[in-house]
Amino acid sequence: MRIDVLGVGFDNLTMDEAVAEGLRLLDEDGMHYVVTPNPEIVEVCRENPAAMEAVNGADLVLADGIGIIKGAAMLGTPLKDRVPGIEFASRLMARMAQEGRSLYLLGAKPGVADLAGKKLQEKYPGLVIAGTHDGYFQEDGPVMEEIRQSGAEAVFVCLGAPKQELWIRRNGADTGAHLLCGLGGSLDVFAGVVQRAPKFWSEHGLEWFYRLCKEPRRIGRMMKLPVFLVHVRQRRAK
Ligand code: UDP
């Protein structure tokens, strides 16, 4: 049973439950994928049916950010907790490392995925980085083939939304991996190229504001947050 927030169905899971589910999917045959929509992505999905289909088609749809939690509560169908994509990814890697599992990193500017891979290998000894590739390629085929050859069990696809969700939908099954996760700008954070907001900000639901101060060019995209809240209010009024 998913909780509907303006057309996107969210799984009502705590972080622990989401990680357990991720690990279970990793062990299952076939291809599975995880998406972590925030309000901005919900708004993108409302305008883009292919994005909506790719997001709702995921095996796990995690509520990334306070906006989704607020929206679900306003609609009278609260979600248990937020499950930020980057924290989900970190917890998943810690568990994968214990079992010596392999991960491929796809996305971000040239050099970033490689640097992230080196840092993650240090942070999570036992984790196998099967390969990396930047996110600025022209053809899907060679990249998909490279992932397949690497034998990776999981892939972090960090191309920004909805590009990453559409990429997973198109190519996920052909990579041979069991679990693909769409994780936006996470590789920039893992590589240390971009800093996450200090705890104080995220604990007070202000991570978005911190990011805005650091990267003012995001203002256009962030205007989708108030638009999202207006749409939630309209839905509630109906
Ligand atoms: N990106 C990419 N290929 C593209 C467009 C974007 O690899 O064609 C990367 C970009 O370098 C960044 C990530 O995708 O690392 C998107 O980051 P953003 O902060 O926009 O994502 P969010 O976490 O907000 O979804």
Tab-separated table of C-alpha atoms and ligand atoms in Angstrom:
chain	number	residue	atom	x	y	z
A	1	MET	CA	0.000	0.000	0.000
A	2	ARG	CA	1.507	3.281	-1.110
A	3	ILE	CA	0.667	6.765	0.088
A	4	ASP	CA	-0.336	9.044	-2.752
A	5	VAL	CA	1.117	12.547	-2.863
A	6	LEU	CA	-0.124	14.336	-6.003
A	7	GLY	CA	0.069	11.185	-8.102
A	8	VAL	CA	3.360	9.791	-6.797
A	9	GLY	CA	2.934	6.724	-4.571
A	10	PHE	CA	5.368	6.681	-1.627
A	11	ASP	CA	6.296	3.596	0.370
A	12	ASN	CA	5.537	4.215	4.033
A	13	LEU	CA	8.817	2.983	5.497
A	14	THR	CA	11.324	4.044	8.134
A	15	MET	CA	14.991	4.203	7.172
A	16	ASP	CA	15.646	0.779	8.761
A	17	GLU	CA	12.751	-0.765	6.876
A	18	ALA	CA	13.837	0.823	3.585
A	19	VAL	CA	17.395	-0.490	3.931
A	20	ALA	CA	16.128	-3.979	4.780
A	21	GLU	CA	13.904	-3.880	1.707
A	22	GLY	CA	16.810	-2.675	-0.455
A	23	LEU	CA	18.945	-5.592	0.707
A	24	ARG	CA	16.127	-8.015	0.034
A	25	LEU	CA	15.759	-6.711	-3.523
A	26	LEU	CA	19.508	-7.056	-4.042
A	27	ASP	CA	19.152	-10.774	-3.378
A	28	GLU	CA	16.154	-11.246	-5.649
A	29	ASP	CA	16.407	-12.330	-9.263
A	30	GLY	CA	15.758	-9.706	-11.922
A	31	MET	CA	16.185	-5.938	-11.922
A	32	HIS	CA	14.752	-3.720	-9.178
A	33	TYR	CA	15.036	-0.004	-8.656
A	34	VAL	CA	14.714	2.655	-6.013
A	35	VAL	CA	13.772	6.310	-6.471
A	36	THR	CA	13.868	9.125	-3.914
A	37	PRO	CA	11.535	11.923	-5.029
A	38	ASN	CA	11.415	15.323	-3.337
A	39	PRO	CA	8.659	17.920	-3.960
A	40	GLU	CA	10.526	19.264	-6.978
A	41	ILE	CA	10.502	15.834	-8.602
A	42	VAL	CA	6.809	15.323	-7.804
A	43	GLU	CA	6.136	18.574	-9.670
A	44	VAL	CA	8.281	17.374	-12.609
A	45	CYS	CA	6.260	14.136	-12.684
A	46	ARG	CA	2.986	16.071	-12.788
A	47	GLU	CA	4.161	17.708	-16.004
A	48	ASN	CA	5.913	14.687	-17.523
A	49	PRO	CA	3.916	11.429	-17.812
A	50	ALA	CA	7.022	9.376	-18.720
A	51	ALA	CA	8.743	10.589	-15.543
A	52	MET	CA	5.621	9.789	-13.512
A	53	GLU	CA	5.547	6.277	-14.946
A	54	ALA	CA	9.253	5.717	-14.274
A	55	VAL	CA	8.948	6.950	-10.681
A	56	ASN	CA	5.793	5.004	-9.833
A	57	GLY	CA	7.207	1.910	-11.531
A	58	ALA	CA	10.026	1.689	-8.971
A	59	ASP	CA	10.152	-1.132	-6.432
A	60	LEU	CA	10.852	1.393	-3.698
A	61	VAL	CA	9.694	5.012	-3.701
A	62	LEU	CA	11.299	6.809	-0.747
A	63	ALA	CA	10.266	10.195	0.635
A	64	ASP	CA	13.336	12.386	0.245
A	65	GLY	CA	12.882	15.496	2.299
A	66	ILE	CA	10.609	17.292	4.691
A	67	GLY	CA	8.358	18.686	1.920
A	68	ILE	CA	6.978	15.249	1.071
A	69	ILE	CA	6.370	14.479	4.767
A	70	LYS	CA	4.510	17.784	5.182
A	71	GLY	CA	2.512	17.198	1.980
A	72	ALA	CA	1.454	13.681	3.028
A	73	ALA	CA	0.419	14.955	6.477
A	74	MET	CA	-1.591	17.819	4.973
A	75	LEU	CA	-3.430	15.302	2.802
A	76	GLY	CA	-4.393	13.336	5.925
A	77	THR	CA	-2.238	10.311	5.041
A	78	PRO	CA	0.980	10.828	7.004
A	79	LEU	CA	4.190	9.001	6.203
A	80	LYS	CA	6.236	7.499	9.073
A	81	ASP	CA	9.475	9.313	8.366
A	82	ARG	CA	11.593	10.868	5.685
A	83	VAL	CA	14.190	8.647	4.045
A	84	PRO	CA	16.774	10.915	2.379
A	85	GLY	CA	18.309	9.181	-0.633
A	86	ILE	CA	21.870	9.919	0.394
A	87	GLU	CA	21.390	8.417	3.864
A	88	PHE	CA	19.650	5.391	2.399
A	89	ALA	CA	22.609	4.939	0.040
A	90	SER	CA	25.125	5.250	2.884
A	91	ARG	CA	23.307	2.704	5.039
A	92	LEU	CA	22.986	0.336	2.092
A	93	MET	CA	26.716	0.580	1.313
A	94	ALA	CA	27.619	-0.129	4.954
A	95	ARG	CA	25.624	-3.353	4.767
A	96	MET	CA	26.899	-4.254	1.296
A	97	ALA	CA	30.479	-3.786	2.555
A	98	GLN	CA	29.930	-6.371	5.298
A	99	GLU	CA	29.044	-8.878	2.617
A	100	GLY	CA	31.736	-7.848	0.100
A	101	ARG	CA	29.198	-6.829	-2.505
A	102	SER	CA	29.858	-4.836	-5.646
A	103	LEU	CA	28.627	-1.415	-6.710
A	104	TYR	CA	28.953	0.648	-9.887
A	105	LEU	CA	28.816	4.454	-9.740
A	106	LEU	CA	27.290	6.258	-12.710
A	107	GLY	CA	26.913	10.014	-13.013
A	108	ALA	CA	28.243	13.485	-12.209
A	109	LYS	CA	30.995	15.436	-13.953
A	110	PRO	CA	34.094	13.620	-15.251
A	111	GLY	CA	36.356	12.517	-12.393
A	112	VAL	CA	33.728	12.853	-9.673
A	113	ALA	CA	32.421	9.258	-9.701
A	114	ASP	CA	36.016	8.004	-9.637
A	115	LEU	CA	36.881	10.178	-6.646
A	116	ALA	CA	33.655	9.160	-4.908
A	117	GLY	CA	34.551	5.501	-5.525
A	118	LYS	CA	37.978	5.912	-3.902
A	119	LYS	CA	36.500	7.675	-0.866
A	120	LEU	CA	33.689	5.152	-0.490
A	121	GLN	CA	36.120	2.245	-0.668
A	122	GLU	CA	38.089	3.810	2.201
A	123	LYS	CA	34.972	4.544	4.213
A	124	TYR	CA	33.378	1.133	3.676
A	125	PRO	CA	36.170	-1.460	3.585
A	126	GLY	CA	34.840	-4.600	1.931
A	127	LEU	CA	32.670	-2.697	-0.540
A	128	VAL	CA	33.745	-3.527	-4.091
A	129	ILE	CA	33.580	-0.591	-6.504
A	130	ALA	CA	33.076	-2.513	-9.737
A	131	GLY	CA	33.504	0.568	-11.928
A	132	THR	CA	32.590	4.209	-12.471
A	133	HIS	CA	31.467	6.408	-15.361
A	134	ASP	CA	30.650	10.101	-15.583
A	135	GLY	CA	27.121	11.224	-16.381
A	136	TYR	CA	27.829	13.174	-19.558
A	137	PHE	CA	27.754	10.507	-22.254
A	138	GLN	CA	25.911	10.532	-25.585
A	139	GLU	CA	24.958	6.888	-26.047
A	140	ASP	CA	23.454	4.533	-23.497
A	141	GLY	CA	24.708	1.331	-25.134
A	142	PRO	CA	28.437	1.433	-24.306
A	143	VAL	CA	27.770	2.546	-20.714
A	144	MET	CA	25.199	-0.173	-20.183
A	145	GLU	CA	27.628	-2.730	-21.619
A	146	GLU	CA	30.418	-1.506	-19.339
A	147	ILE	CA	28.197	-1.987	-16.290
A	148	ARG	CA	27.237	-5.447	-17.468
A	149	GLN	CA	30.889	-6.391	-17.959
A	150	SER	CA	31.744	-5.113	-14.484
A	151	GLY	CA	29.364	-7.652	-12.955
A	152	ALA	CA	28.115	-5.063	-10.439
A	153	GLU	CA	25.241	-6.193	-8.234
A	154	ALA	CA	24.047	-2.635	-7.607
A	155	VAL	CA	24.315	0.662	-9.499
A	156	PHE	CA	23.941	4.201	-8.181
A	157	VAL	CA	22.537	6.208	-11.102
A	158	CYS	CA	23.174	9.893	-10.406
A	159	LEU	CA	22.116	11.852	-13.490
A	160	GLY	CA	19.561	14.158	-11.847
A	161	ALA	CA	15.794	13.676	-12.074
A	162	PRO	CA	14.000	12.642	-14.189
A	163	LYS	CA	16.947	11.685	-16.419
A	164	GLN	CA	18.144	8.983	-14.023
A	165	GLU	CA	14.701	7.400	-13.568
A	166	LEU	CA	14.157	7.299	-17.343
A	167	TRP	CA	17.649	5.869	-17.841
A	168	ILE	CA	16.989	3.098	-15.336
A	169	ARG	CA	13.658	2.308	-16.960
A	170	ARG	CA	15.301	2.042	-20.413
A	171	ASN	CA	18.540	0.277	-19.540
A	172	GLY	CA	18.274	-1.105	-16.026
A	173	ALA	CA	17.385	-4.665	-16.999
A	174	ASP	CA	20.239	-4.856	-19.517
A	175	THR	CA	22.904	-3.899	-16.957
A	176	GLY	CA	22.545	-7.281	-15.254
A	177	ALA	CA	22.491	-5.551	-11.837
A	178	HIS	CA	19.807	-6.499	-9.308
A	179	LEU	CA	19.363	-3.088	-7.725
A	180	LEU	CA	19.606	0.369	-9.285
A	181	CYS	CA	19.143	3.517	-7.217
A	182	GLY	CA	18.425	6.986	-8.642
A	183	LEU	CA	20.317	9.310	-6.309
A	184	GLY	CA	20.622	12.770	-7.904
A	185	GLY	CA	23.627	14.731	-6.720
A	186	SER	CA	24.858	12.097	-4.222
A	187	LEU	CA	28.151	11.369	-5.994
A	188	ASP	CA	29.124	15.040	-5.643
A	189	VAL	CA	28.615	14.672	-1.888
A	190	PHE	CA	30.426	11.319	-1.628
A	191	ALA	CA	33.341	12.793	-3.585
A	192	GLY	CA	33.403	15.818	-1.271
A	193	VAL	CA	32.752	18.219	-4.168
A	194	VAL	CA	29.506	19.421	-2.537
A	195	GLN	CA	28.842	19.555	1.203
A	196	ARG	CA	25.601	18.448	2.779
A	197	ALA	CA	23.907	20.839	5.189
A	198	PRO	CA	25.106	20.583	8.809
A	199	LYS	CA	22.802	18.536	11.073
A	200	PHE	CA	21.133	21.604	12.604
A	201	TRP	CA	19.692	22.620	9.231
A	202	SER	CA	18.456	19.200	8.204
A	203	GLU	CA	17.021	18.474	11.660
A	204	HIS	CA	14.953	21.635	11.390
A	205	GLY	CA	13.750	20.828	7.894
A	206	LEU	CA	15.878	23.590	6.404
A	207	GLU	CA	18.306	21.622	4.232
A	208	TRP	CA	16.699	23.163	1.142
A	209	PHE	CA	17.436	26.654	2.495
A	210	TYR	CA	21.077	25.780	3.168
A	211	ARG	CA	21.432	24.484	-0.385
A	212	LEU	CA	19.809	27.597	-1.750
A	213	CYS	CA	22.303	29.818	0.103
A	214	LYS	CA	25.205	27.720	-1.219
A	215	GLU	CA	23.894	27.499	-4.777
A	216	PRO	CA	21.642	30.519	-5.453
A	217	ARG	CA	21.225	29.425	-9.086
A	218	ARG	CA	18.884	26.715	-7.755
A	219	ILE	CA	16.230	29.358	-7.031
A	220	GLY	CA	14.267	28.594	-10.230
A	221	ARG	CA	14.078	24.897	-9.389
A	222	MET	CA	13.287	25.600	-5.763
A	223	MET	CA	10.283	27.707	-6.658
A	224	LYS	CA	8.677	24.328	-7.288
A	225	LEU	CA	8.511	23.799	-3.512
A	226	PRO	CA	5.897	26.516	-2.825
A	227	VAL	CA	4.090	25.442	-6.013
A	228	PHE	CA	4.003	21.896	-4.609
A	229	LEU	CA	2.460	23.133	-1.340
A	230	VAL	CA	-0.167	25.094	-3.254
A	231	HIS	CA	-1.037	21.968	-5.235
A	232	VAL	CA	-1.288	19.943	-2.007
A	233	ARG	CA	-3.671	22.547	-0.548
A	234	GLN	CA	-5.786	22.443	-3.700
A	235	ARG	CA	-5.916	18.633	-3.553
A	236	ARG	CA	-6.900	18.747	0.113
A	237	ALA	CA	-9.680	21.247	-0.628
A	238	LYS	CA	-11.205	18.805	-3.129
B	1	UDP	N1	24.252	15.055	-14.079
B	1	UDP	C1	24.787	14.103	-14.905
B	1	UDP	N2	24.435	14.095	-16.214
B	1	UDP	C2	23.566	14.996	-16.738
B	1	UDP	C3	23.001	15.954	-15.877
B	1	UDP	C4	23.355	15.951	-14.535
B	1	UDP	O1	25.566	13.259	-14.468
B	1	UDP	O2	23.320	14.943	-17.925
B	1	UDP	C5	24.633	15.035	-12.667
B	1	UDP	C6	25.165	16.345	-12.116
B	1	UDP	O3	26.536	16.490	-12.425
B	1	UDP	C7	24.910	16.158	-10.638
B	1	UDP	C8	23.631	15.300	-10.631
B	1	UDP	O4	23.503	14.763	-11.908
B	1	UDP	O5	25.951	15.414	-10.068
B	1	UDP	C9	22.361	16.079	-10.347
B	1	UDP	O6	22.535	16.836	-9.250
B	1	UDP	P1	21.386	17.706	-8.635
B	1	UDP	O7	21.991	18.386	-7.474
B	1	UDP	O8	20.720	18.496	-9.681
B	1	UDP	O9	20.392	16.547	-8.218
B	1	UDP	P2	19.342	16.461	-7.044
B	1	UDP	O10	20.049	15.728	-5.948
B	1	UDP	O11	18.909	17.839	-6.700
B	1	UDP	O12	18.291	15.646	-7.720
